[in-house]
PDB file of C-alpha atoms in Angstrom:
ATOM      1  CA  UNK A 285      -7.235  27.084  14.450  1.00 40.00           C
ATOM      2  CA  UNK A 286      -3.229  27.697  14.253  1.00 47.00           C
ATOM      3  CA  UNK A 287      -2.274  31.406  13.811  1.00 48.00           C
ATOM      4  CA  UNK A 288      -0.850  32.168  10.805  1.00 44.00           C
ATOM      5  CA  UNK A 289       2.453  33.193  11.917  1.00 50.00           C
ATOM      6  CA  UNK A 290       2.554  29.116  12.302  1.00 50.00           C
ATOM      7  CA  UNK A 291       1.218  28.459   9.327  1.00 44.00           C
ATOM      8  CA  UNK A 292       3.930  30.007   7.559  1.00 44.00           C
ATOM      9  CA  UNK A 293       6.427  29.286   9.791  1.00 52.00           C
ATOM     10  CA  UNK A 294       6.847  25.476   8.888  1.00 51.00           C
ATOM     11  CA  UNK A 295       8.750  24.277   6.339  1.00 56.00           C
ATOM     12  CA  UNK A 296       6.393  22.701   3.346  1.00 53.00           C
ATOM     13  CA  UNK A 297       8.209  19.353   3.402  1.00 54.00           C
ATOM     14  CA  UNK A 298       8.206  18.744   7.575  1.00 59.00           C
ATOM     15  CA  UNK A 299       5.003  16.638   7.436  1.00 59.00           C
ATOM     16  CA  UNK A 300       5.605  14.703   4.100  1.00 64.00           C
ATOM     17  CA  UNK A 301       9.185  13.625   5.396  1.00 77.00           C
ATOM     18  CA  UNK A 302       8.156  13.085   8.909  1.00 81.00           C
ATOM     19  CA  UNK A 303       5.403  10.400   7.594  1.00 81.00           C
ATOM     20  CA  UNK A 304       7.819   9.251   5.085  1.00 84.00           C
ATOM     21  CA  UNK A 305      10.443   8.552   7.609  1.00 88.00           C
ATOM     22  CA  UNK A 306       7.996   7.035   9.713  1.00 88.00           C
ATOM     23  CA  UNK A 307       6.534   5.093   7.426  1.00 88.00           C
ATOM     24  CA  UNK A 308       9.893   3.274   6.117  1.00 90.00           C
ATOM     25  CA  UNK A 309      10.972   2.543   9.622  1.00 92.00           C
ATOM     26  CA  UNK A 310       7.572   0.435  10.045  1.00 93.00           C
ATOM     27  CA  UNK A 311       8.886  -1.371   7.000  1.00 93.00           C
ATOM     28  CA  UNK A 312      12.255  -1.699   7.733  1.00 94.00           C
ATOM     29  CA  UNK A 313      11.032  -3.172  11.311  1.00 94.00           C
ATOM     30  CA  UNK A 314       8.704  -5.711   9.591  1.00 94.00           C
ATOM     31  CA  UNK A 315      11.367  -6.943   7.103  1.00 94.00           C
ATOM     32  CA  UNK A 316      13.612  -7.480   9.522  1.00 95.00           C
ATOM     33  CA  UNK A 317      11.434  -9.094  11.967  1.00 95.00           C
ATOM     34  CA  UNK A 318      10.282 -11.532   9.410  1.00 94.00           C
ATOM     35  CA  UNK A 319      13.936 -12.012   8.559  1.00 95.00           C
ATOM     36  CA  UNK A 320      14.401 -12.420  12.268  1.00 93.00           C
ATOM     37  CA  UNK A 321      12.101 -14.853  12.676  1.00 93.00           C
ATOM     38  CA  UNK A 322      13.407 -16.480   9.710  1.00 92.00           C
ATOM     39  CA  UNK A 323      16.366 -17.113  11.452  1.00 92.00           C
ATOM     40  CA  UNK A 324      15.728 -18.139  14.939  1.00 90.00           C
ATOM     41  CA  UNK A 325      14.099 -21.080  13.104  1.00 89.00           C
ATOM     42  CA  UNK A 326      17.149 -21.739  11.264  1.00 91.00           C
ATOM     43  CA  UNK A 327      19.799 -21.371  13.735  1.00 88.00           C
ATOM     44  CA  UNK A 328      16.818 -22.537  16.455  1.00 78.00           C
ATOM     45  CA  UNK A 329      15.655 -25.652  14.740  1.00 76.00           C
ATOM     46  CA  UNK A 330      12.378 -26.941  16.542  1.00 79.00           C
ATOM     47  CA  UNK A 331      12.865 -26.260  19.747  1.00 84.00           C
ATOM     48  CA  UNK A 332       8.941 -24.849  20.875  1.00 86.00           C
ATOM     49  CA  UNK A 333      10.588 -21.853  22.319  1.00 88.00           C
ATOM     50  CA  UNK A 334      12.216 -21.013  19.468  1.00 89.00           C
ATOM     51  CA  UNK A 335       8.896 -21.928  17.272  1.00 90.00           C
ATOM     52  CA  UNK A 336       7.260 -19.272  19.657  1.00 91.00           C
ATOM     53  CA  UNK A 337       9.757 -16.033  19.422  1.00 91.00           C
ATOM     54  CA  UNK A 338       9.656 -16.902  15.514  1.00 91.00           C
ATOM     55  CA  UNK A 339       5.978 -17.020  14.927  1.00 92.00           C
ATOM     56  CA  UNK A 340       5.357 -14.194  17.794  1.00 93.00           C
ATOM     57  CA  UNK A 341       8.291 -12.048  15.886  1.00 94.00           C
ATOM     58  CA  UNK A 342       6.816 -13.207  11.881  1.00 94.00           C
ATOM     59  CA  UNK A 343       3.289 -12.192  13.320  1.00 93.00           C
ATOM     60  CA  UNK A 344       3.954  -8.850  14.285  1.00 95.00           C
ATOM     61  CA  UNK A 345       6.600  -7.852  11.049  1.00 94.00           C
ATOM     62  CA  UNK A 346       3.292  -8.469   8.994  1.00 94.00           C
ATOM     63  CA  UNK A 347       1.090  -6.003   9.894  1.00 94.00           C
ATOM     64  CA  UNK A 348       3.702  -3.641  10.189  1.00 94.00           C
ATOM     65  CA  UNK A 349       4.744  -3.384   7.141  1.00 94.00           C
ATOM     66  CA  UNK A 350       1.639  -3.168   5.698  1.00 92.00           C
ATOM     67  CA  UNK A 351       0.993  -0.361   8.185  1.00 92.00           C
ATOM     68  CA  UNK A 352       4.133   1.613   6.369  1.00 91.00           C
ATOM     69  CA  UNK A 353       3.098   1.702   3.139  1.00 89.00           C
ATOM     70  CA  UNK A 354      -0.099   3.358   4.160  1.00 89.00           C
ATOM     71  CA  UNK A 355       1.904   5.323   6.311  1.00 87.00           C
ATOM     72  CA  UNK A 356       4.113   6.332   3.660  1.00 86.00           C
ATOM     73  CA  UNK A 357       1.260   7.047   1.103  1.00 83.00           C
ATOM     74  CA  UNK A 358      -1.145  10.033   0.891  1.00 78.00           C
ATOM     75  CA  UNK A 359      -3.952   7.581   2.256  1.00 80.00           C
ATOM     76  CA  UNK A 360      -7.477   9.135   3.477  1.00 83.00           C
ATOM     77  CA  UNK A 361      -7.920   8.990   7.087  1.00 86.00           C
ATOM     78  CA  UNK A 362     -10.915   6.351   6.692  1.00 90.00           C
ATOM     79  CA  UNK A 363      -8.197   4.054   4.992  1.00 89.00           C
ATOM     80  CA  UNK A 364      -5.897   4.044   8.146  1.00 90.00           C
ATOM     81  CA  UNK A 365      -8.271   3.653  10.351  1.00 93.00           C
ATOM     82  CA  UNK A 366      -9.228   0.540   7.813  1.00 93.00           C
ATOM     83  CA  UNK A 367      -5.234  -0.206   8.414  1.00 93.00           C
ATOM     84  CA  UNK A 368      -5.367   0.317  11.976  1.00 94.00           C
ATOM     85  CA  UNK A 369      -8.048  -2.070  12.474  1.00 95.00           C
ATOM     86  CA  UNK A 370      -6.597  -5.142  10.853  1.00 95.00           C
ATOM     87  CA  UNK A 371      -3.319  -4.292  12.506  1.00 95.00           C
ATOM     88  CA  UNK A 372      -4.895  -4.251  15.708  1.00 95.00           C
ATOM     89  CA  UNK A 373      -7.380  -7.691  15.190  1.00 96.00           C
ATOM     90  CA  UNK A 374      -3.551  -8.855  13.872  1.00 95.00           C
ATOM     91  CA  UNK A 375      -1.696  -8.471  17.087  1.00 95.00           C
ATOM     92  CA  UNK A 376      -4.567  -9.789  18.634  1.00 96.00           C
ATOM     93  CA  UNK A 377      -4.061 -12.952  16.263  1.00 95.00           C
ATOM     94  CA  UNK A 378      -0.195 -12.828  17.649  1.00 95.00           C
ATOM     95  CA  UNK A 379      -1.351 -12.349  21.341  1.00 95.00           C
ATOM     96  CA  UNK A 380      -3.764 -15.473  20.749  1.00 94.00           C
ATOM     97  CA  UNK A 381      -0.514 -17.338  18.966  1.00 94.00           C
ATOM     98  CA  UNK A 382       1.229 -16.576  22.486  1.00 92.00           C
ATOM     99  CA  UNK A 383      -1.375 -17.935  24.790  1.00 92.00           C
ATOM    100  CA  UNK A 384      -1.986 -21.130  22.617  1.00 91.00           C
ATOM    101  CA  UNK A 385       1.547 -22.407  21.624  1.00 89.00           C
ATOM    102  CA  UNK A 386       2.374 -24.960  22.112  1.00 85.00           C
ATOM    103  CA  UNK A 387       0.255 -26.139  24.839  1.00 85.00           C
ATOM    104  CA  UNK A 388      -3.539 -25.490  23.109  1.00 85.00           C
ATOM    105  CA  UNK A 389      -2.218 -25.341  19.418  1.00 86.00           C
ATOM    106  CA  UNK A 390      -2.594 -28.662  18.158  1.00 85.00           C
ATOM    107  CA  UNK A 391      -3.839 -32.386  19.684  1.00 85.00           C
ATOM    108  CA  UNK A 392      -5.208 -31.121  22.222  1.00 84.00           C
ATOM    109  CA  UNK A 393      -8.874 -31.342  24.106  1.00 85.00           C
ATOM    110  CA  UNK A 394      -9.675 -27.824  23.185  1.00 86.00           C
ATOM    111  CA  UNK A 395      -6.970 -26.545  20.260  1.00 89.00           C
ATOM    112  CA  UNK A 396      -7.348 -22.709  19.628  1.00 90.00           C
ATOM    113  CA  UNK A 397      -4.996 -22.598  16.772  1.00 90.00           C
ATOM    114  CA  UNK A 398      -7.790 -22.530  13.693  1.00 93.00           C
ATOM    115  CA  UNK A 399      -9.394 -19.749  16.243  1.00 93.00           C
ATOM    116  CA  UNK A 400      -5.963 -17.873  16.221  1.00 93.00           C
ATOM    117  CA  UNK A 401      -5.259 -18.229  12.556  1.00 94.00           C
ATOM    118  CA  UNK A 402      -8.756 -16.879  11.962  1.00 95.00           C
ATOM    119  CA  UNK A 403      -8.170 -13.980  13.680  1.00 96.00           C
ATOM    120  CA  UNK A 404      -4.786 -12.841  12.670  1.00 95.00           C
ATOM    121  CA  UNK A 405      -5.558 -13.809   8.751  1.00 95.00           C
ATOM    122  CA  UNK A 406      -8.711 -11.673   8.732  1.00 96.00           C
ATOM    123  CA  UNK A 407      -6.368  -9.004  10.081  1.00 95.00           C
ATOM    124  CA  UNK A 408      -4.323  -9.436   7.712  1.00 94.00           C
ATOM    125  CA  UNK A 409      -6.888  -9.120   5.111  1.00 95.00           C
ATOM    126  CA  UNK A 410      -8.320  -6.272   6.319  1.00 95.00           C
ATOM    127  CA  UNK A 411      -5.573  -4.094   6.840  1.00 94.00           C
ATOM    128  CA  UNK A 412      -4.164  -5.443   3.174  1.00 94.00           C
ATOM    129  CA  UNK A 413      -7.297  -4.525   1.627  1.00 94.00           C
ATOM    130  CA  UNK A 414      -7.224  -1.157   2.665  1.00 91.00           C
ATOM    131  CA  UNK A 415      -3.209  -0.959   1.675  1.00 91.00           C
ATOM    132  CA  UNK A 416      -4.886  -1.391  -1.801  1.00 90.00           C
ATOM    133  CA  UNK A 417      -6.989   1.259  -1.248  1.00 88.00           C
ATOM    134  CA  UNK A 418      -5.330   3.207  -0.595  1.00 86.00           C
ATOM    135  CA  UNK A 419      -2.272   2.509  -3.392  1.00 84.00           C
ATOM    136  CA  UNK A 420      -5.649   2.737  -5.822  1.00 82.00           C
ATOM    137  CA  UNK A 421      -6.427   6.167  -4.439  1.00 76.00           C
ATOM    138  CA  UNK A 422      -3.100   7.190  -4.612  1.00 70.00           C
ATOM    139  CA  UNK A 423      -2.822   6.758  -8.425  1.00 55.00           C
ATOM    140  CA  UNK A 424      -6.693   7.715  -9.088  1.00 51.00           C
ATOM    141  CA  UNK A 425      -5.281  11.529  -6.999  1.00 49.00           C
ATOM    142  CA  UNK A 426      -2.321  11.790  -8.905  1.00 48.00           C
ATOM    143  CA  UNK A 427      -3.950  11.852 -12.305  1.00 52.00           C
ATOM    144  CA  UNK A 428      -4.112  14.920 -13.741  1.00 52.00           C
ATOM    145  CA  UNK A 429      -8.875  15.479 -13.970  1.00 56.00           C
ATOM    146  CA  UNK A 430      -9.951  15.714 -17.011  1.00 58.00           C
ATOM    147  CA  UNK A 431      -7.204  15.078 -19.210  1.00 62.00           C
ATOM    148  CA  UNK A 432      -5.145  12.652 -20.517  1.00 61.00           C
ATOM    149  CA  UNK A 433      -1.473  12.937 -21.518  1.00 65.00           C
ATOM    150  CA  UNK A 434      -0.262  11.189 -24.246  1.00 63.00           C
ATOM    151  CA  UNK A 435       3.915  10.970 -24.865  1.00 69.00           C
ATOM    152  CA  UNK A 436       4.278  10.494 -28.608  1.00 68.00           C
ATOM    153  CA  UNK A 437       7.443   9.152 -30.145  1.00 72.00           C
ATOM    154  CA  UNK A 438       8.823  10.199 -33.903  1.00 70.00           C
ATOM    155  CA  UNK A 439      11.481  10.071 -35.525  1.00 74.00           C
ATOM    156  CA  UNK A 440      13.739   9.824 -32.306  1.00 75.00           C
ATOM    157  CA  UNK A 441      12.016  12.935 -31.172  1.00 76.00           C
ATOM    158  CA  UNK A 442       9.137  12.823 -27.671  1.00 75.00           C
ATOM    159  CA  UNK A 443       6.647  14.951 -27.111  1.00 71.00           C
ATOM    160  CA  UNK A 444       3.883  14.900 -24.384  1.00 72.00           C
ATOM    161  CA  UNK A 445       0.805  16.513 -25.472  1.00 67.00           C
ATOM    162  CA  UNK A 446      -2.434  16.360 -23.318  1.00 69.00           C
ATOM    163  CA  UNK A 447      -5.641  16.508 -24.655  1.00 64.00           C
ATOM    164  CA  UNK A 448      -8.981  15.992 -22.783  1.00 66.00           C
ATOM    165  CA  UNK A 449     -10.839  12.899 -22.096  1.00 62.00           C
ATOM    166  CA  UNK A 450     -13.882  13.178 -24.629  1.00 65.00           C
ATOM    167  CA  UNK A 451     -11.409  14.685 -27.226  1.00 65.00           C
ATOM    168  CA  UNK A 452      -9.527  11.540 -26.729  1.00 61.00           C
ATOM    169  CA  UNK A 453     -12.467   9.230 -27.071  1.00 62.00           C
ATOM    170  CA  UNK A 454     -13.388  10.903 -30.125  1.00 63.00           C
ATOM    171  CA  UNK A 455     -10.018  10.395 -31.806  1.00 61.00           C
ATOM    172  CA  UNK A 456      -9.382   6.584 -30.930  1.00 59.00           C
ATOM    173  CA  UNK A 457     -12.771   5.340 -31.209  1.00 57.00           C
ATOM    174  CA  UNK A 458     -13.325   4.779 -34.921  1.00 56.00           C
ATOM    175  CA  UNK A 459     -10.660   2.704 -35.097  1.00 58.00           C
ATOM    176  CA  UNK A 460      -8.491   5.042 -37.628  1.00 58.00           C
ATOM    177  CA  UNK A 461      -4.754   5.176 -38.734  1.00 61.00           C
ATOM    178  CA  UNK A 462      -2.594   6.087 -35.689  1.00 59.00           C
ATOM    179  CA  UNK A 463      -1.045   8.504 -38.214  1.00 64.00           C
ATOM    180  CA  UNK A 464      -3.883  10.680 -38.648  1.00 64.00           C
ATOM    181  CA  UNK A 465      -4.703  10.546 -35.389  1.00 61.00           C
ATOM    182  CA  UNK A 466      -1.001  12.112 -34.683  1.00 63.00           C
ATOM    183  CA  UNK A 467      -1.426  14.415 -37.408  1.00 67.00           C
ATOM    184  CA  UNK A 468      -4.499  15.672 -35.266  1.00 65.00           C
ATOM    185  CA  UNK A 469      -3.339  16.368 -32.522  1.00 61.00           C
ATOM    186  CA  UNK A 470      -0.353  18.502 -33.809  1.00 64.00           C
ATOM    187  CA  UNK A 471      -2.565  20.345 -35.673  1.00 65.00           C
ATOM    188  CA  UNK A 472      -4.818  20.973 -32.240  1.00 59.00           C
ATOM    189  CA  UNK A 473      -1.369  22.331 -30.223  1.00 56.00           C
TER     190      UNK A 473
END
């Protein structure tokens, strides 16, 4: 357990901009590998070495962005391990790419490359799934419990009123005149 002379010694905003920081550089490295790889194939053409940086390069930008936006996120620690896990069956997808092109890709006795796409798409769908996650969470934990705000619009002037859930449901369910159901909730403020 930290003392709490530590505690309250950090700065509130250290670990938020730390994972934030880290998390767009994992992006920023993915986009520009796939851009990258992008462009070894056009300045490259089809030469197999270049086919190989390209695909290696593309295959590993993937999974790293999608392992920055969970990064970035508020995501619960069984999400990036859910991350972490198609990441890692990813690059073992790219590793697999590596040993198989262009030798054992295609036309050959033994081809490996619907093995190796296998493997680095369900990696990809993995870690992608839990990217949803944890973007689903992330909304679900930033909405206020039990209530629900409503920004109302009138005559050029807003106001945000929030009422709760079964009051809500109560107002909107028999199908009424939005009017009165405005005129309702002023009265309720």
């Amino acid at each position: 357990m930290t003392s709490l002379d530590e505690t309250y010694s950090q700065r509130p905003g250290d670990a938020i901009s730390r994972r934030v920081l880290a998390g767009g550089l994992l992006l920023a490295v993915g986009a520009v590998a796939i851009v990258a790889a992008i462009g070894l194939i056009w300045v490259g053409g089809t030469d197999s070495t270049t086919k190989l940086s390209a695909g290696i390069t593309a295959g590993l930008g993937v999974p790293a962005m999608l392992a920055g936006v969970v990064v970035v996120l508020p995501a619960s620690a069984r999400q990036r391990l859910g991350v972490a896990v198609g990441t890692g069956l990813a690059g073992v997808g790219v590793y697999l790419f590596s040993y198989a092109y262009p030798d054992r890709w295609t036309r050959t006795a033994d081809p490996l490359a619907f093995e190796t796409l296998l493997v680095y798409g369900l990696g990809c769908a993995i870690a992608l799934w839990f990217v949803f996650s944890a973007i689903a969470s992330t909304r679900l934990r930033n909405n206020p419990q039990g209530t629900v705000s409503l920004e109302i619009i009138q005559q050029g002037e807003t106001k945000t009123i929030e009422v709760d859930r079964s009051e809500y449901r109560s107002l909107v369910s028999d199908g009424g005149d939005p009017e009165q159901y405005l005129e309702e909730l002023d009265r309720k403020e």
